[in-house]
Amino acid sequence: NCSVRGPWTGRLALGLHFTTCTPTHVSYIISVRVKIRKMLRLGVAKTLMGAVKALEGVQSSTGRILGYSGQNACKYCLTEGTRNLHTTTKMDKEHDRKDMIRSAPTRDEGAFGEATKDIDAPLREFVGMFPDEKTADLLFDGERFADLPIIHVSVSKNNTLMTISNAQGEVKMHRSCGIEGFKNTRKGTNIAAQATAISLATRALDRGIKNVRVTIKGLGPGRISALKGLTMGGINVVSITDRTPISWNCNPRPRAAKTL
């Protein structure tokens, strides 16, 4: 602390101590006070400039949110005052929410069960697709369904066998891929099965057989080709019955290893 006596009285907290007070000391104190005032003014000016810049940035962002830009934004902020700065966050959230809703995909009604579809309705509307108690009495060209001849198709990976029998099970005709001239691995191809079916259908038509029932057994390359060959040969397939056996034994015993 420096106590100045003479024309200047009072105390100045300058961190200095003088035992005697001379004009030199007084001039030094005055210069220090001037420098302190300049420093304070400079600090206040910098603080104010930072606040103004921050305010201008907020105002510009407010203008972007509200749809103003450039001079219009400054004019809007000046006319409306700083009250808008308190609503900027709320309006920004509302703007983000609208963007999110706008960019969200449309709601799938099927996921909520509002647009369910009955896939079995067409099957129920088609009368006669599945057998019932009246199927045996249906007439095809004046002949009952129960009295129609049956074509038995046995398909394997090595050959395709086809047999025609009457409703009582008496065999009338028999053909196979081997009989048609296919040898070795060619007997198991779909081409061989189709050719055999066409040949069988031609012979059946010569005997007056037009409408038939088909039973198919086994899995092999000629499974679908045999049915296609029958229709290509002119046979009217009334029904198709799959009699492929299913093994219900979950743990079948493995075959014995071959001995060389």
mmCIF file of C-alpha atoms in Angstrom:
data_model
loop_
_atom_site.group_PDB
_atom_site.id
_atom_site.type_symbol
_atom_site.label_atom_id
_atom_site.label_comp_id
_atom_site.label_asym_id
_atom_site.label_seq_id
_atom_site.Cartn_x
_atom_site.Cartn_y
_atom_site.Cartn_z
ATOM 1 C CA ASN A 1 0.000 0.000 0.000
ATOM 2 C CA CYS A 2 1.207 3.493 -0.836
ATOM 3 C CA SER A 3 0.083 6.492 1.139
ATOM 4 C CA VAL A 4 0.381 9.680 -0.875
ATOM 5 C CA ARG A 5 0.524 12.870 1.153
ATOM 6 C CA GLY A 6 0.309 16.361 -0.160
ATOM 7 C CA PRO A 7 -2.091 17.500 -2.861
ATOM 8 C CA TRP A 8 -3.277 13.847 -3.348
ATOM 9 C CA THR A 9 -4.717 12.003 -0.448
ATOM 10 C CA GLY A 10 -6.138 8.527 -0.321
ATOM 11 C CA ARG A 11 -4.973 4.937 -0.710
ATOM 12 C CA LEU A 12 -4.173 3.016 -3.971
ATOM 13 C CA ALA A 13 -3.869 -0.770 -3.942
ATOM 14 C CA LEU A 14 -0.962 -0.982 -6.400
ATOM 15 C CA GLY A 15 1.240 -3.422 -4.546
ATOM 16 C CA LEU A 16 3.874 -0.677 -4.041
ATOM 17 C CA HIS A 17 5.352 0.925 -0.958
ATOM 18 C CA PHE A 18 7.021 4.326 -0.775
ATOM 19 C CA THR A 19 8.691 5.741 2.292
ATOM 20 C CA THR A 20 8.727 9.225 0.825
ATOM 21 C CA CYS A 21 6.334 10.856 -1.629
ATOM 22 C CA THR A 22 7.995 12.816 -4.417
ATOM 23 C CA PRO A 23 6.603 14.210 -7.703
ATOM 24 C CA THR A 24 8.278 11.279 -9.485
ATOM 25 C CA HIS A 25 6.307 8.846 -7.445
ATOM 26 C CA VAL A 26 3.095 10.729 -8.103
ATOM 27 C CA SER A 27 3.662 10.718 -11.876
ATOM 28 C CA TYR A 28 4.424 6.992 -11.758
ATOM 29 C CA ILE A 29 1.225 6.299 -9.875
ATOM 30 C CA ILE A 30 -0.769 8.302 -12.400
ATOM 31 C CA SER A 31 0.789 6.415 -15.329
ATOM 32 C CA VAL A 32 0.014 3.092 -13.645
ATOM 33 C CA ARG A 33 -3.603 4.127 -13.144
ATOM 34 C CA VAL A 34 -3.875 5.063 -16.815
ATOM 35 C CA LYS A 35 -2.407 1.732 -17.895
ATOM 36 C CA ILE A 36 -4.775 -0.149 -15.599
ATOM 37 C CA ARG A 37 -7.728 1.737 -17.032
ATOM 38 C CA LYS A 38 -6.592 0.864 -20.583
ATOM 39 C CA MET A 39 -6.180 -2.788 -19.622
ATOM 40 C CA LEU A 40 -9.627 -2.875 -18.049
ATOM 41 C CA ARG A 41 -11.168 -1.133 -21.033
ATOM 42 C CA LEU A 42 -9.416 -3.558 -23.411
ATOM 43 C CA GLY A 43 -10.623 -6.585 -21.413
ATOM 44 C CA VAL A 44 -14.168 -5.276 -21.289
ATOM 45 C CA ALA A 45 -14.027 -4.497 -25.009
ATOM 46 C CA LYS A 46 -12.824 -8.027 -25.817
ATOM 47 C CA THR A 47 -15.546 -9.532 -23.631
ATOM 48 C CA LEU A 48 -18.200 -7.407 -25.308
ATOM 49 C CA MET A 49 -16.887 -8.263 -28.779
ATOM 50 C CA GLY A 50 -17.017 -11.975 -27.940
ATOM 51 C CA ALA A 51 -20.559 -11.625 -26.649
ATOM 52 C CA VAL A 52 -21.598 -9.730 -29.775
ATOM 53 C CA LYS A 53 -20.078 -12.380 -32.043
ATOM 54 C CA ALA A 54 -21.764 -15.145 -30.075
ATOM 55 C CA LEU A 55 -25.037 -13.236 -30.269
ATOM 56 C CA GLU A 56 -24.629 -12.786 -34.019
ATOM 57 C CA GLY A 57 -23.981 -16.514 -34.419
ATOM 58 C CA VAL A 58 -27.100 -17.416 -32.444
ATOM 59 C CA GLN A 59 -29.109 -14.890 -34.425
ATOM 60 C CA SER A 60 -27.869 -16.341 -37.709
ATOM 61 C CA SER A 61 -28.759 -19.862 -36.573
ATOM 62 C CA THR A 62 -32.157 -18.556 -35.481
ATOM 63 C CA GLY A 63 -32.601 -17.045 -38.908
ATOM 64 C CA ARG A 64 -31.725 -20.353 -40.587
ATOM 65 C CA ILE A 65 -34.217 -22.218 -38.426
ATOM 66 C CA LEU A 66 -36.984 -19.672 -38.964
ATOM 67 C CA GLY A 67 -36.278 -19.257 -42.660
ATOM 68 C CA TYR A 68 -34.431 -15.908 -42.564
ATOM 69 C CA SER A 69 -30.976 -15.248 -43.975
ATOM 70 C CA GLY A 70 -28.612 -12.297 -44.393
ATOM 71 C CA GLN A 71 -29.981 -8.871 -43.617
ATOM 72 C CA ASN A 72 -33.455 -10.252 -43.047
ATOM 73 C CA ALA A 73 -32.132 -12.389 -40.209
ATOM 74 C CA CYS A 74 -30.411 -9.399 -38.550
ATOM 75 C CA LYS A 75 -33.492 -7.249 -39.085
ATOM 76 C CA TYR A 76 -35.703 -9.952 -37.646
ATOM 77 C CA CYS A 77 -33.500 -10.388 -34.600
ATOM 78 C CA LEU A 78 -33.265 -6.653 -34.013
ATOM 79 C CA THR A 79 -36.983 -6.055 -34.404
ATOM 80 C CA GLU A 80 -38.052 -9.033 -32.355
ATOM 81 C CA GLY A 81 -35.355 -8.616 -29.750
ATOM 82 C CA THR A 82 -33.429 -11.280 -27.893
ATOM 83 C CA ARG A 83 -36.616 -13.007 -26.750
ATOM 84 C CA ASN A 84 -36.315 -15.392 -29.709
ATOM 85 C CA LEU A 85 -33.088 -16.806 -28.306
ATOM 86 C CA HIS A 86 -35.091 -18.508 -25.558
ATOM 87 C CA THR A 87 -37.337 -20.315 -28.084
ATOM 88 C CA THR A 88 -34.578 -21.393 -30.449
ATOM 89 C CA THR A 89 -33.995 -24.760 -28.764
ATOM 90 C CA LYS A 90 -37.667 -25.628 -28.772
ATOM 91 C CA MET A 91 -38.094 -24.656 -32.409
ATOM 92 C CA ASP A 92 -34.942 -26.570 -33.317
ATOM 93 C CA LYS A 93 -36.313 -29.704 -31.645
ATOM 94 C CA GLU A 94 -39.605 -29.315 -33.476
ATOM 95 C CA HIS A 95 -37.729 -28.882 -36.753
ATOM 96 C CA ASP A 96 -35.682 -32.043 -36.121
ATOM 97 C CA ARG A 97 -38.829 -33.969 -35.203
ATOM 98 C CA LYS A 98 -40.541 -32.958 -38.442
ATOM 99 C CA ASP A 99 -37.478 -33.999 -40.444
ATOM 100 C CA MET A 100 -37.402 -37.345 -38.662
ATOM 101 C CA ILE A 101 -41.102 -37.950 -39.358
ATOM 102 C CA ARG A 102 -40.688 -36.892 -42.967
ATOM 103 C CA SER A 103 -37.748 -39.247 -43.512
ATOM 104 C CA ALA A 104 -39.315 -42.197 -41.674
ATOM 105 C CA PRO A 105 -40.620 -45.039 -43.900
ATOM 106 C CA THR A 106 -44.327 -45.477 -44.338
ATOM 107 C CA ARG A 107 -46.017 -47.759 -41.858
ATOM 108 C CA ASP A 108 -46.527 -51.280 -43.074
ATOM 109 C CA GLU A 109 -50.115 -52.149 -42.306
ATOM 110 C CA GLY A 110 -49.417 -55.840 -42.658
ATOM 111 C CA ALA A 111 -46.993 -55.717 -39.732
ATOM 112 C CA PHE A 112 -49.834 -54.530 -37.480
ATOM 113 C CA GLY A 113 -52.282 -57.129 -38.728
ATOM 114 C CA GLU A 114 -54.565 -54.636 -40.448
ATOM 115 C CA ALA A 115 -54.215 -56.129 -43.938
ATOM 116 C CA THR A 116 -54.145 -59.865 -43.329
ATOM 117 C CA LYS A 117 -54.964 -62.141 -46.229
ATOM 118 C CA ASP A 118 -56.555 -65.555 -46.119
ATOM 119 C CA ILE A 119 -54.345 -67.731 -48.318
ATOM 120 C CA ASP A 120 -56.706 -70.708 -48.060
ATOM 121 C CA ALA A 121 -59.692 -68.849 -49.493
ATOM 122 C CA PRO A 122 -58.876 -69.648 -53.153
ATOM 123 C CA LEU A 123 -58.450 -73.309 -52.254
ATOM 124 C CA ARG A 124 -61.856 -73.436 -50.598
ATOM 125 C CA GLU A 125 -63.476 -71.671 -53.530
ATOM 126 C CA PHE A 126 -62.065 -74.217 -56.010
ATOM 127 C CA VAL A 127 -64.484 -77.090 -55.732
ATOM 128 C CA GLY A 128 -63.076 -80.523 -56.454
ATOM 129 C CA MET A 129 -59.413 -79.804 -55.840
ATOM 130 C CA PHE A 130 -59.246 -82.160 -52.874
ATOM 131 C CA PRO A 131 -61.068 -85.501 -52.612
ATOM 132 C CA ASP A 132 -64.179 -85.766 -50.483
ATOM 133 C CA GLU A 133 -67.072 -88.190 -50.016
ATOM 134 C CA LYS A 134 -68.480 -87.275 -53.438
ATOM 135 C CA THR A 135 -65.261 -87.743 -55.410
ATOM 136 C CA ALA A 136 -65.833 -91.440 -56.160
ATOM 137 C CA ASP A 137 -69.126 -90.654 -57.921
ATOM 138 C CA LEU A 138 -67.795 -87.883 -60.166
ATOM 139 C CA LEU A 139 -68.233 -88.613 -63.863
ATOM 140 C CA PHE A 140 -65.556 -88.140 -66.515
ATOM 141 C CA ASP A 141 -66.866 -88.756 -70.024
ATOM 142 C CA GLY A 142 -69.607 -90.894 -68.531
ATOM 143 C CA GLU A 143 -67.253 -92.993 -66.381
ATOM 144 C CA ARG A 144 -67.102 -92.859 -62.595
ATOM 145 C CA PHE A 145 -63.950 -91.672 -60.906
ATOM 146 C CA ALA A 146 -63.692 -94.918 -58.933
ATOM 147 C CA ASP A 147 -63.757 -96.946 -62.183
ATOM 148 C CA LEU A 148 -61.020 -95.023 -64.019
ATOM 149 C CA PRO A 149 -57.791 -96.875 -64.935
ATOM 150 C CA ILE A 150 -54.691 -96.086 -62.909
ATOM 151 C CA ILE A 151 -51.165 -95.376 -64.143
ATOM 152 C CA HIS A 152 -48.579 -96.343 -61.549
ATOM 153 C CA VAL A 153 -45.288 -94.462 -61.905
ATOM 154 C CA SER A 154 -42.264 -95.704 -59.951
ATOM 155 C CA VAL A 155 -39.337 -93.323 -60.107
ATOM 156 C CA SER A 156 -35.788 -94.039 -58.932
ATOM 157 C CA LYS A 157 -32.440 -92.463 -59.601
ATOM 158 C CA ASN A 158 -31.562 -95.252 -62.068
ATOM 159 C CA ASN A 159 -34.825 -95.927 -63.915
ATOM 160 C CA THR A 160 -38.505 -95.001 -64.331
ATOM 161 C CA LEU A 161 -41.198 -97.730 -64.422
ATOM 162 C CA MET A 162 -44.786 -97.088 -65.629
ATOM 163 C CA THR A 163 -47.714 -99.520 -65.406
ATOM 164 C CA ILE A 164 -51.381 -99.200 -66.431
ATOM 165 C CA SER A 165 -53.975 -101.161 -64.443
ATOM 166 C CA ASN A 166 -57.740 -101.096 -64.127
ATOM 167 C CA ALA A 167 -59.601 -99.999 -61.008
ATOM 168 C CA GLN A 168 -59.315 -103.528 -59.549
ATOM 169 C CA GLY A 169 -55.495 -103.558 -59.914
ATOM 170 C CA GLU A 170 -55.166 -105.863 -62.954
ATOM 171 C CA VAL A 171 -52.086 -104.883 -64.991
ATOM 172 C CA LYS A 172 -52.882 -104.014 -68.619
ATOM 173 C CA MET A 173 -49.649 -102.485 -69.872
ATOM 174 C CA HIS A 174 -46.086 -101.956 -68.681
ATOM 175 C CA ARG A 175 -43.283 -99.752 -69.992
ATOM 176 C CA SER A 176 -39.883 -98.625 -68.691
ATOM 177 C CA CYS A 177 -36.943 -96.571 -69.855
ATOM 178 C CA GLY A 178 -34.972 -99.755 -70.537
ATOM 179 C CA ILE A 179 -37.730 -101.101 -72.783
ATOM 180 C CA GLU A 180 -37.719 -97.830 -74.742
ATOM 181 C CA GLY A 181 -34.046 -98.341 -75.599
ATOM 182 C CA PHE A 182 -32.250 -96.278 -72.975
ATOM 183 C CA LYS A 183 -29.275 -98.071 -71.484
ATOM 184 C CA ASN A 184 -27.008 -97.666 -68.466
ATOM 185 C CA THR A 185 -27.119 -94.242 -66.798
ATOM 186 C CA ARG A 186 -29.373 -92.777 -69.485
ATOM 187 C CA LYS A 187 -32.292 -94.707 -68.035
ATOM 188 C CA GLY A 188 -32.348 -92.407 -65.017
ATOM 189 C CA THR A 189 -32.583 -89.148 -66.974
ATOM 190 C CA ASN A 190 -35.671 -86.997 -67.311
ATOM 191 C CA ILE A 191 -35.567 -87.291 -71.091
ATOM 192 C CA ALA A 192 -35.895 -91.040 -70.833
ATOM 193 C CA ALA A 193 -38.845 -90.735 -68.424
ATOM 194 C CA GLN A 194 -40.630 -88.290 -70.726
ATOM 195 C CA ALA A 195 -40.109 -90.480 -73.779
ATOM 196 C CA THR A 196 -41.401 -93.518 -71.888
ATOM 197 C CA ALA A 197 -44.514 -91.621 -70.766
ATOM 198 C CA ILE A 198 -45.266 -90.472 -74.318
ATOM 199 C CA SER A 199 -44.928 -94.010 -75.614
ATOM 200 C CA LEU A 200 -47.209 -95.353 -72.873
ATOM 201 C CA ALA A 201 -49.818 -92.648 -73.521
ATOM 202 C CA THR A 202 -49.840 -93.446 -77.247
ATOM 203 C CA ARG A 203 -50.424 -97.138 -76.589
ATOM 204 C CA ALA A 204 -53.121 -96.338 -74.020
ATOM 205 C CA LEU A 205 -55.003 -94.160 -76.499
ATOM 206 C CA ASP A 206 -54.923 -97.005 -79.012
ATOM 207 C CA ARG A 207 -56.746 -99.127 -76.419
ATOM 208 C CA GLY A 208 -59.354 -96.458 -75.776
ATOM 209 C CA ILE A 209 -57.963 -95.213 -72.476
ATOM 210 C CA LYS A 210 -58.378 -91.425 -72.252
ATOM 211 C CA ASN A 211 -59.007 -90.422 -68.625
ATOM 212 C CA VAL A 212 -56.701 -91.913 -66.009
ATOM 213 C CA ARG A 213 -55.641 -91.525 -62.413
ATOM 214 C CA VAL A 214 -51.925 -91.331 -61.679
ATOM 215 C CA THR A 215 -50.081 -92.563 -58.620
ATOM 216 C CA ILE A 216 -46.408 -91.690 -58.327
ATOM 217 C CA LYS A 217 -43.867 -93.252 -56.018
ATOM 218 C CA GLY A 218 -40.222 -92.412 -55.395
ATOM 219 C CA LEU A 219 -37.866 -89.509 -55.923
ATOM 220 C CA GLY A 220 -35.788 -89.200 -59.040
ATOM 221 C CA PRO A 221 -35.006 -87.107 -62.122
ATOM 222 C CA GLY A 222 -38.034 -88.431 -64.034
ATOM 223 C CA ARG A 223 -40.647 -87.566 -61.422
ATOM 224 C CA ILE A 224 -42.083 -84.479 -63.130
ATOM 225 C CA SER A 225 -41.044 -85.440 -66.654
ATOM 226 C CA ALA A 226 -43.158 -88.602 -66.527
ATOM 227 C CA LEU A 227 -46.301 -86.627 -65.708
ATOM 228 C CA LYS A 228 -45.510 -84.099 -68.406
ATOM 229 C CA GLY A 229 -44.992 -86.878 -70.953
ATOM 230 C CA LEU A 230 -48.429 -88.343 -70.225
ATOM 231 C CA THR A 231 -50.164 -85.043 -70.940
ATOM 232 C CA MET A 232 -48.012 -84.514 -74.034
ATOM 233 C CA GLY A 233 -49.116 -87.927 -75.308
ATOM 234 C CA GLY A 234 -52.802 -86.949 -75.072
ATOM 235 C CA ILE A 235 -53.799 -88.555 -71.765
ATOM 236 C CA ASN A 236 -56.196 -86.613 -69.529
ATOM 237 C CA VAL A 237 -54.788 -86.867 -65.985
ATOM 238 C CA VAL A 238 -57.732 -86.563 -63.612
ATOM 239 C CA SER A 239 -55.896 -86.886 -60.291
ATOM 240 C CA ILE A 240 -52.347 -87.291 -59.005
ATOM 241 C CA THR A 241 -51.612 -89.269 -55.856
ATOM 242 C CA ASP A 242 -48.176 -89.293 -54.243
ATOM 243 C CA ARG A 243 -47.418 -92.620 -52.577
ATOM 244 C CA THR A 244 -43.767 -92.089 -51.774
ATOM 245 C CA PRO A 245 -43.026 -93.971 -48.539
ATOM 246 C CA ILE A 246 -41.743 -92.014 -45.564
ATOM 247 C CA SER A 247 -39.401 -93.632 -43.070
ATOM 248 C CA TRP A 248 -40.581 -92.767 -39.572
ATOM 249 C CA ASN A 249 -37.574 -94.452 -37.978
ATOM 250 C CA CYS A 250 -35.455 -91.611 -36.659
ATOM 251 C CA ASN A 251 -32.397 -93.821 -36.111
ATOM 252 C CA PRO A 252 -32.130 -96.248 -39.017
ATOM 253 C CA ARG A 253 -29.421 -98.823 -38.870
ATOM 254 C CA PRO A 254 -26.616 -97.958 -41.317
ATOM 255 C CA ARG A 255 -25.841 -100.311 -44.124
ATOM 256 C CA ALA A 256 -23.032 -102.753 -43.721
ATOM 257 C CA ALA A 257 -19.748 -101.745 -45.306
ATOM 258 C CA LYS A 258 -19.011 -103.335 -48.638
ATOM 259 C CA THR A 259 -16.261 -105.921 -48.654
ATOM 260 C CA LEU A 260 -13.796 -105.877 -51.506
#
